[in-house]
Short mmCIF file of C-alpha atoms in Angstrom, two decimals:
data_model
loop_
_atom_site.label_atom_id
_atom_site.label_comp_id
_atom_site.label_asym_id
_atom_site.label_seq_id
_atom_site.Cartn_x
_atom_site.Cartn_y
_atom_site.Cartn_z
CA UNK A 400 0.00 0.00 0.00
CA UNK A 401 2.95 2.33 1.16
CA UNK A 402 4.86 1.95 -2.41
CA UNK A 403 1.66 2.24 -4.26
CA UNK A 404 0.46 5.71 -2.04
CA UNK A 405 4.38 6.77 -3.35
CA UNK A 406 3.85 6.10 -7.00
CA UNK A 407 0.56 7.70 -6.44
CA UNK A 408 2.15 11.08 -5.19
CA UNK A 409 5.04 10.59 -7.85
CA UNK A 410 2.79 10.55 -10.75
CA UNK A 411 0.68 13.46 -9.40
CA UNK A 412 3.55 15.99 -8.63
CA UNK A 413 4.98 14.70 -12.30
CA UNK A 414 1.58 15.79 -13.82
CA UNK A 415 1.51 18.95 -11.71
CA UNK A 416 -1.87 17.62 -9.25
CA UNK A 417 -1.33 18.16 -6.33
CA UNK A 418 -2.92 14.60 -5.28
CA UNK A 419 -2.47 11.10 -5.14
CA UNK A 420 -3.00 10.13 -8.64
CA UNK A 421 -4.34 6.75 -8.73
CA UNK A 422 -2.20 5.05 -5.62
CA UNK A 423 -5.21 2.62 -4.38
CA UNK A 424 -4.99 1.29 -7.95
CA UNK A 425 -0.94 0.94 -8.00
CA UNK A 426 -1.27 -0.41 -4.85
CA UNK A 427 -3.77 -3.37 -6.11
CA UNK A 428 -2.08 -4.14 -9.18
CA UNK A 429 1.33 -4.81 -6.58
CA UNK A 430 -0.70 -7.26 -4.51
CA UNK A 431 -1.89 -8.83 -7.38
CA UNK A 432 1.80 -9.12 -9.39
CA UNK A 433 3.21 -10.16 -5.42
CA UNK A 434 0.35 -12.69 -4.54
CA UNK A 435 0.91 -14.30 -8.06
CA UNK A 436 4.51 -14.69 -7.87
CA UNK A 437 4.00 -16.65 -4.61
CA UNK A 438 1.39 -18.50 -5.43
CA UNK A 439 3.14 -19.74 -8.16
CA UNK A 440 6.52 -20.85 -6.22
CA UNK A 441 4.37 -22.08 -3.06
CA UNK A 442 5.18 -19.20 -0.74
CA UNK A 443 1.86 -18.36 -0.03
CA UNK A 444 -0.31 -19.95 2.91
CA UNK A 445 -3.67 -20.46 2.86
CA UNK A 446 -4.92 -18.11 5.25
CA UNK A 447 -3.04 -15.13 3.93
CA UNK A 448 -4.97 -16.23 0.46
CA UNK A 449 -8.03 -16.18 1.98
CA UNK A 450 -7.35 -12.66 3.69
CA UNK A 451 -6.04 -11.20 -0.16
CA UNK A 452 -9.03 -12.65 -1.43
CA UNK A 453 -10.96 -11.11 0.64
CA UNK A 454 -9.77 -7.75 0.48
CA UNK A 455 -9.97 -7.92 -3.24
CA UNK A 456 -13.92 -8.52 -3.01
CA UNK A 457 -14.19 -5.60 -1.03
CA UNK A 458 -11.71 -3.43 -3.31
CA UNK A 459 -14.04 -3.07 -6.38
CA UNK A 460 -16.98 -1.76 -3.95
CA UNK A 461 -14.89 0.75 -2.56
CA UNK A 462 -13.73 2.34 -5.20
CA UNK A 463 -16.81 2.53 -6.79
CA UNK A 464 -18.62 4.01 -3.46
CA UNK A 465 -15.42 6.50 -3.49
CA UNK A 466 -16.07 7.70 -7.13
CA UNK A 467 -20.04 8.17 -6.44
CA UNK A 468 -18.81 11.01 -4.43
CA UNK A 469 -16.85 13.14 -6.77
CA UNK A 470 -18.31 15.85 -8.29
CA UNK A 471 -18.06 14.54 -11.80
CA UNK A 472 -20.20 18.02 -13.47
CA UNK A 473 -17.49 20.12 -11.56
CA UNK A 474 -14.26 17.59 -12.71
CA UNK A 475 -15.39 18.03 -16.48
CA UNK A 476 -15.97 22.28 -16.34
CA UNK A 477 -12.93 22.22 -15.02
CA UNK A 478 -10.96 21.56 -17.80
CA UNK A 479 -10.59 19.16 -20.83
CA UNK A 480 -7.86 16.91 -18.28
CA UNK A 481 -10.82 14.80 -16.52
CA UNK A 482 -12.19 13.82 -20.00
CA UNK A 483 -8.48 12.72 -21.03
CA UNK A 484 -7.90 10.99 -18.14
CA UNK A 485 -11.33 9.13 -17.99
CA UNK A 486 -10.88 8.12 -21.84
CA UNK A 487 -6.95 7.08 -21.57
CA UNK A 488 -8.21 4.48 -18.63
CA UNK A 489 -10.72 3.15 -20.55
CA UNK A 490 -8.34 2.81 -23.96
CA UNK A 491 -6.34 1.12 -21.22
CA UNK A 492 -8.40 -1.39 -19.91
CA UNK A 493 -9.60 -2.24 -22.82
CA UNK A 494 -6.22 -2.59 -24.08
CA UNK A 495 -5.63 -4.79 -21.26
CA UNK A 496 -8.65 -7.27 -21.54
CA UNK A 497 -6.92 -9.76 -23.93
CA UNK A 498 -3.72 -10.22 -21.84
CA UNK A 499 -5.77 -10.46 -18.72
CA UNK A 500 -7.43 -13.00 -20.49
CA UNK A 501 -4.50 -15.34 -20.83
CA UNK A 502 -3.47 -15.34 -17.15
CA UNK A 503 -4.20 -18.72 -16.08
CA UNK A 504 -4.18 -20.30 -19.06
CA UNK A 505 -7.27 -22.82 -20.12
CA UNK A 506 -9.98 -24.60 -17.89
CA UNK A 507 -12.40 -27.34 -18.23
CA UNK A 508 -15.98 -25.85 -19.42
CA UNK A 509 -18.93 -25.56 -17.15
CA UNK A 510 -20.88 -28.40 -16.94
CA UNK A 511 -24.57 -27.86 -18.36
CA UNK A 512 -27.10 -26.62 -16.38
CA UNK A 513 -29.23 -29.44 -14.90
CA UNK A 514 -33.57 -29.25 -15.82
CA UNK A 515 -33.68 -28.19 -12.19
CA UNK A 516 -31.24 -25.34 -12.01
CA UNK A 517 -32.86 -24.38 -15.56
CA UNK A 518 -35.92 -23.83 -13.24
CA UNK A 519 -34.46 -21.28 -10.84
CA UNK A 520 -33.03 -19.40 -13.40
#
């Protein structure tokens, strides 16, 4: 969280805001890239899985409450930077879709749906 806050402040002095640009989000993508790399060489216990799991369920919420309470009207008069910044993320993440895609690699289908779960659907 600390070195994500930092690149935060970094990139907001570099594009002359004085804020945190986008630090939660640095900070997510780290815990991500770290909890991956252990996973994958069998440094990570369970319960500390469970506990990053968790907090990742609870990240998307928060952000989302966080960015109901901006002022979006007052962002955009402000100047043509909000607009940039909002359509650069999204070029981004939709850049980003097919190489999140291959993380993980292939899985077994679903099975199909059984006449009774058809029913509660």
């Amino acid at each position: 969280m600390l070195v994500g806050m930092l690149i935060g402040d970094v990139l907001g002095v570099a594009v002359g805001v004085d804020a945190n640009v986008g630090g939660v989000g640095f900070a997510m993508i780290l815990l991500v890239v770290a909890t991956d790399r252990l996973r994958k060489r069998g440094l990570f216990p369970k319960p500390t899985e469970q506990g990053v799991l968790f907090w990742s369920a609870l990240y998307i919420p928060i952000v989302i409450a966080m960015a109901s309470t901006q002022n979006v009207a007052e962002a955009i008069g402000g100047g043509p930077m909000a607009a940039i910044a909002g359509l650069g993320a999204l070029a981004a993440g939709a850049a980003l879709v097919p190489v999140i895609a291959r993380i993980g690699g292939q899985s077994e289908p679903l099975p199909a749906m059984t006449e009774e779960e058809k029913q509660e659907a």
